[in-house]
PDB file of C-alpha atoms and ligand atoms in Angstrom:
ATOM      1  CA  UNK A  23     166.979 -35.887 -33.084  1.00  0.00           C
ATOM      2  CA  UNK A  24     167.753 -37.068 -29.944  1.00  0.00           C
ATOM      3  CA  UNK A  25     169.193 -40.697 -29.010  1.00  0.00           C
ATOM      4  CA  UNK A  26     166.565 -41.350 -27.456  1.00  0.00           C
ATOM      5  CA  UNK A  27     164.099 -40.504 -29.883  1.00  0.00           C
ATOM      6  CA  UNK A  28     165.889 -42.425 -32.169  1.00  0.00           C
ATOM      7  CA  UNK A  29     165.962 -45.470 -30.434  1.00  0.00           C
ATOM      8  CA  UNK A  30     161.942 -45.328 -30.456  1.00  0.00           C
ATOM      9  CA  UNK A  31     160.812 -48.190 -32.634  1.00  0.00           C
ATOM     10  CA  UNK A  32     158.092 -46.819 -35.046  1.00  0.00           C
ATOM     11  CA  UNK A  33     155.101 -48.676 -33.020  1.00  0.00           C
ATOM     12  CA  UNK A  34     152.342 -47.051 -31.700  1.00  0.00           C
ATOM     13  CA  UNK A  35     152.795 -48.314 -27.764  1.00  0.00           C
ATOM     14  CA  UNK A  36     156.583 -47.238 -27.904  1.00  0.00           C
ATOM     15  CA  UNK A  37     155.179 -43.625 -28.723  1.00  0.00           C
ATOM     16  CA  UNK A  38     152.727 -43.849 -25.967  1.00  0.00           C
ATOM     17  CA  UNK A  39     155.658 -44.682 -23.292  1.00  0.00           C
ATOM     18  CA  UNK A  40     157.719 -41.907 -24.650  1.00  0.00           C
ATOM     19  CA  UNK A  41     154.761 -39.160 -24.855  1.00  0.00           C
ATOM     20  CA  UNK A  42     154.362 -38.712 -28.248  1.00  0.00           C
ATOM     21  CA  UNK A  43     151.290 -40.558 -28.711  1.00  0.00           C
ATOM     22  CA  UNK A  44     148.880 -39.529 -26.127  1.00  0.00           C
ATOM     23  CA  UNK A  45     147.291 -42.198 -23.573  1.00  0.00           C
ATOM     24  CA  UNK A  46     144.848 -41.910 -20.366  1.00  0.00           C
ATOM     25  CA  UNK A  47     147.892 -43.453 -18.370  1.00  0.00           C
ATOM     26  CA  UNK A  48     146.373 -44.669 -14.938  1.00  0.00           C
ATOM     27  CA  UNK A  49     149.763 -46.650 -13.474  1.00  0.00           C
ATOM     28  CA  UNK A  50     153.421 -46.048 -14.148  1.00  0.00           C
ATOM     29  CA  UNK A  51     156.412 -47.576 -12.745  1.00  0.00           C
ATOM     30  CA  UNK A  52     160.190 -48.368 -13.541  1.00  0.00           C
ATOM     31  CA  UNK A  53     159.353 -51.041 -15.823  1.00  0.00           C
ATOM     32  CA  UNK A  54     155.443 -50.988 -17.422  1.00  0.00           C
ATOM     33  CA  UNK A  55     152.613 -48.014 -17.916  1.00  0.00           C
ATOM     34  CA  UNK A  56     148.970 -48.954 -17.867  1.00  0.00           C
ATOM     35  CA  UNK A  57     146.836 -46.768 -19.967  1.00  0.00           C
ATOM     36  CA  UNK A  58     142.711 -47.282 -21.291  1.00  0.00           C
ATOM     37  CA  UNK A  59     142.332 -48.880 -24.131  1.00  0.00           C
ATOM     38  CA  UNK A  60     140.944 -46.649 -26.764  1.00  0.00           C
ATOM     39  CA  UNK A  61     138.357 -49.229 -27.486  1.00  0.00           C
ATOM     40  CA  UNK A  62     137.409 -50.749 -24.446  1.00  0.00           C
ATOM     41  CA  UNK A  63     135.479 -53.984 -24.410  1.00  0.00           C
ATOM     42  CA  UNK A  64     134.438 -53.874 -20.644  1.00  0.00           C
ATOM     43  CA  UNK A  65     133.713 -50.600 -18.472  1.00  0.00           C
ATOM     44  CA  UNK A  66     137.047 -50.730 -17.667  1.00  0.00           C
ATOM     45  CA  UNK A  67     139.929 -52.149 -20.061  1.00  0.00           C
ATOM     46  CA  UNK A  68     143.266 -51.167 -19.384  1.00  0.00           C
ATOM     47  CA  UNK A  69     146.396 -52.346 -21.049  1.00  0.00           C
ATOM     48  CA  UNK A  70     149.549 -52.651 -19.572  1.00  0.00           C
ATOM     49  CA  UNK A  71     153.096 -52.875 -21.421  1.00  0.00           C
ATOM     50  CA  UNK A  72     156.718 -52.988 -20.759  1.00  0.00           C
ATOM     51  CA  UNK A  73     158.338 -49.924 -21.493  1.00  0.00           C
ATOM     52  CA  UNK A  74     161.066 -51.799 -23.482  1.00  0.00           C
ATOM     53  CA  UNK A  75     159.572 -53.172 -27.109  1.00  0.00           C
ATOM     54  CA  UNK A  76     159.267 -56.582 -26.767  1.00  0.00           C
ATOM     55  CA  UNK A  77     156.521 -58.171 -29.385  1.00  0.00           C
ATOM     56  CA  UNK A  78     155.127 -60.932 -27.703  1.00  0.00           C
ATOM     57  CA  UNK A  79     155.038 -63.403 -25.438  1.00  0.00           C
ATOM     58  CA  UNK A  80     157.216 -65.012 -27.821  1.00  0.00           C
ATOM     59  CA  UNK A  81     160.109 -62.257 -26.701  1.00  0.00           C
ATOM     60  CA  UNK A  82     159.567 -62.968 -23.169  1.00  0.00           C
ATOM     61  CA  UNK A  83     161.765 -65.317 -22.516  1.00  0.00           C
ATOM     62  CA  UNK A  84     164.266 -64.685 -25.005  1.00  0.00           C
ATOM     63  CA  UNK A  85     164.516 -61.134 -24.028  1.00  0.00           C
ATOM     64  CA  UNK A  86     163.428 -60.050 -20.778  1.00  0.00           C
ATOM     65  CA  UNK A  87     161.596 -62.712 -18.465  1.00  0.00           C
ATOM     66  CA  UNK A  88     161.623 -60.428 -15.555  1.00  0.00           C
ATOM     67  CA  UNK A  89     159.090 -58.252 -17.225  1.00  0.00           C
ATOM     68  CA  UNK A  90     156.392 -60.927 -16.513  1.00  0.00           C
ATOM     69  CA  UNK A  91     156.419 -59.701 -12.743  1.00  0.00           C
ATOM     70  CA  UNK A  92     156.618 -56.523 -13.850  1.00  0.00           C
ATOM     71  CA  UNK A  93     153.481 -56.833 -15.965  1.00  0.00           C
ATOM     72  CA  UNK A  94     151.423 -59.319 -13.268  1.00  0.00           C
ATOM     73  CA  UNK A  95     152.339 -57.636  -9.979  1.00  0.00           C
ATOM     74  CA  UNK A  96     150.825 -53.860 -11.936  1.00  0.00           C
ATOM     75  CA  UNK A  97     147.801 -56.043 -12.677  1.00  0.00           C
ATOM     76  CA  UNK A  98     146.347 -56.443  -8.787  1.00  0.00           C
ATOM     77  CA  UNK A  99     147.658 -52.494  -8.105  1.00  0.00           C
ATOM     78  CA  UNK A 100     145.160 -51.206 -10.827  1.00  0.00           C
ATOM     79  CA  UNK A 101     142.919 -53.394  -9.583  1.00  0.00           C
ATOM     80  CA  UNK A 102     142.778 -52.039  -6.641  1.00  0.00           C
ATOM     81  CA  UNK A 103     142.964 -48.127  -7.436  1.00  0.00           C
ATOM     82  CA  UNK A 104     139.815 -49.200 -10.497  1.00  0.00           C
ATOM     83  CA  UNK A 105     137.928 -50.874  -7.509  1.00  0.00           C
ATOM     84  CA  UNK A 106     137.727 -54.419  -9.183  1.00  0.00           C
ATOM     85  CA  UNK A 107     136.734 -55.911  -6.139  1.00  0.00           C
ATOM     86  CA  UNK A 108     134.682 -58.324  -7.623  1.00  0.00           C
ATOM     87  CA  UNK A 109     137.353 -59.922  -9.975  1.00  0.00           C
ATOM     88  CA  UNK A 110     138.328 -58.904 -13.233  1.00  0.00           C
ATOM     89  CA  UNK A 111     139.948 -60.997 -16.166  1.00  0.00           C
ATOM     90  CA  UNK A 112     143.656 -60.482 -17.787  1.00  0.00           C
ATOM     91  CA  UNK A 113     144.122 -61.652 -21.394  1.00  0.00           C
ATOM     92  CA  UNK A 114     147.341 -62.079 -23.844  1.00  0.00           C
ATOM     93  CA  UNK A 115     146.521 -62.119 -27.405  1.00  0.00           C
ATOM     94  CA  UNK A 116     149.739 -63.290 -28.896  1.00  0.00           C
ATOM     95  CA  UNK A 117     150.355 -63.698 -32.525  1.00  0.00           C
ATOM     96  CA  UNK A 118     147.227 -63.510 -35.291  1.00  0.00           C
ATOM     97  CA  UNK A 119     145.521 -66.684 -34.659  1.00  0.00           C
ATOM     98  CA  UNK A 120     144.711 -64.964 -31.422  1.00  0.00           C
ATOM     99  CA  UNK A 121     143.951 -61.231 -32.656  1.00  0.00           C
ATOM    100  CA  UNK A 122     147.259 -59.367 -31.653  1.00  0.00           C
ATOM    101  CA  UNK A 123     146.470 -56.056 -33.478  1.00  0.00           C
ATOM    102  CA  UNK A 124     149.385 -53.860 -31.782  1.00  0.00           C
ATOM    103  CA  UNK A 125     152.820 -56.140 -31.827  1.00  0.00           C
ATOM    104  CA  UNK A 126     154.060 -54.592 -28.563  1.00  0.00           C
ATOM    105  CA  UNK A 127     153.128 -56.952 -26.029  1.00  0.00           C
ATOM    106  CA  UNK A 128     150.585 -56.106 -23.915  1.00  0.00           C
ATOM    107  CA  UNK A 129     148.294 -57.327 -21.077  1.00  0.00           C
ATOM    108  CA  UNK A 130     144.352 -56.412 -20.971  1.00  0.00           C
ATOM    109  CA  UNK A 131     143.027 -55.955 -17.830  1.00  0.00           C
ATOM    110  CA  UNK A 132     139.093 -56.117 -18.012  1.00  0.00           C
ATOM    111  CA  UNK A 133     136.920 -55.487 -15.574  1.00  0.00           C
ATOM    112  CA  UNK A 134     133.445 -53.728 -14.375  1.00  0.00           C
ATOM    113  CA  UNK A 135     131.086 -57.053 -15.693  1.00  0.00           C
ATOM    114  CA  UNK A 136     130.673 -60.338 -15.850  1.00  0.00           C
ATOM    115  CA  UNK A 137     132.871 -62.625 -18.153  1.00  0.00           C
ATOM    116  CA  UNK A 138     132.206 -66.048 -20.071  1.00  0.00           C
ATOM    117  CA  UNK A 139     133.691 -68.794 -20.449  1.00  0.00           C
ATOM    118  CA  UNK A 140     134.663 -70.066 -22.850  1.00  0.00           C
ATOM    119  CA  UNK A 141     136.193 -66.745 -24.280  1.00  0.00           C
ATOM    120  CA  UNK A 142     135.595 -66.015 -27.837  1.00  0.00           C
TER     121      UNK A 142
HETATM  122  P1  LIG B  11     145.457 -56.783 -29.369  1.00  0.00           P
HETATM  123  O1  LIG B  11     144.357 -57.217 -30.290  1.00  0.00           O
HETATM  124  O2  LIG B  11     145.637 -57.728 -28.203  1.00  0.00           O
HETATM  125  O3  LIG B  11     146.737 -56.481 -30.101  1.00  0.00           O
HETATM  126  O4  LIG B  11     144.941 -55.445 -28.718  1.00  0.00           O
HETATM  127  C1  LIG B  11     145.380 -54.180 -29.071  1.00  0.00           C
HETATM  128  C2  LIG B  11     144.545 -53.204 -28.288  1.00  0.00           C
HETATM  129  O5  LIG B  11     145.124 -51.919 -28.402  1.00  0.00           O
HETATM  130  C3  LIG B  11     143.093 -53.082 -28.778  1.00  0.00           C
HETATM  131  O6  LIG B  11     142.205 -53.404 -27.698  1.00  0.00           O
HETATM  132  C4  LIG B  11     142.990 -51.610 -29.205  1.00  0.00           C
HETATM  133  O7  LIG B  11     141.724 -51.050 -28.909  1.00  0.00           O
HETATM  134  C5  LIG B  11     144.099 -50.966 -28.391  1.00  0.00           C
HETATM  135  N1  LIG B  11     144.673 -49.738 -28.929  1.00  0.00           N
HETATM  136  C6  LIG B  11     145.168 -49.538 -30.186  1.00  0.00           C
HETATM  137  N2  LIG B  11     145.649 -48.290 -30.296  1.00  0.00           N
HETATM  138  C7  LIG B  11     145.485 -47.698 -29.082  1.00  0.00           C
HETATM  139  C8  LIG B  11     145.782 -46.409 -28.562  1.00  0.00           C
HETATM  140  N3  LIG B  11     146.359 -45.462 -29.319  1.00  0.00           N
HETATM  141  N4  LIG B  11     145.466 -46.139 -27.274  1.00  0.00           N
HETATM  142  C9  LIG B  11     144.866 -47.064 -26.515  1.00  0.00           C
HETATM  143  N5  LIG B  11     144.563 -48.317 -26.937  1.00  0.00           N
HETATM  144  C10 LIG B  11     144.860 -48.631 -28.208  1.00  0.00           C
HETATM  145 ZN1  LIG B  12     156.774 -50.838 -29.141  1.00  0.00          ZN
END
């Protein structure tokens, strides 16, 4: 096995940035992928994650802060190339009390309808 594919923590977004979990990736860059979410809650729901495993925004700071550029300046790109002209709404769900199912932090981006407020 190679170092690398040791190094891959056994979570389910890690194996998505190294291949071996297959996503619909629609943005890439040094830092973060964006790929659909397999159970999308708006026409279009995309997720976007740091490459590195961090869990939370918890990790953030303690970790990597730089990777909340990283994450935010993807968010307007994919925007752009999913035509979300009209708006579109980014969530965090960190930690249980607010439904993180995957503990690899990611962002939603949801667009393609309306959104209320407040969220549920
Ligand atoms: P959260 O509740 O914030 O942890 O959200 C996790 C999200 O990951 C959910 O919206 C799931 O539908 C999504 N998800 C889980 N597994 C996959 C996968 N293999 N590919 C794409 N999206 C996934
Ligand atoms: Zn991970």
């Amino acid at each position: 096995m190679s170092a690398k594919k040791k190094d891959v923590p056994n979570c389910i977004f890690c194996k998505i940035v190294s291949g071996d979990i297959k996503g619909e990736i629609v943005y890439k860059d040094a830092d973060v992928i964006g790929f659909v979410d397999i159970s999308p809650q708006a026409p279009k729901h995309i997720l976007i994650i740091p490459r590195d495993h961090l869990v939370s925004i918890e990790d953030i700071a303690k970790k990597k802060p730089s990777v909340l550029e990283s994450l935010m300046t993807a968010v307007p790109k994919i925007a752009r190339k999913l035509k979300l002209s009209g708006g579109y709404r980014v969530v965090m769900n960190s930690g249980k009390d607010a439904g993180q199912l995957v503990p690899h932090l990611h962002l939603h981006l949801l667009g393609g309808r309306k959104f209320h407020w407040p969220p549920g």
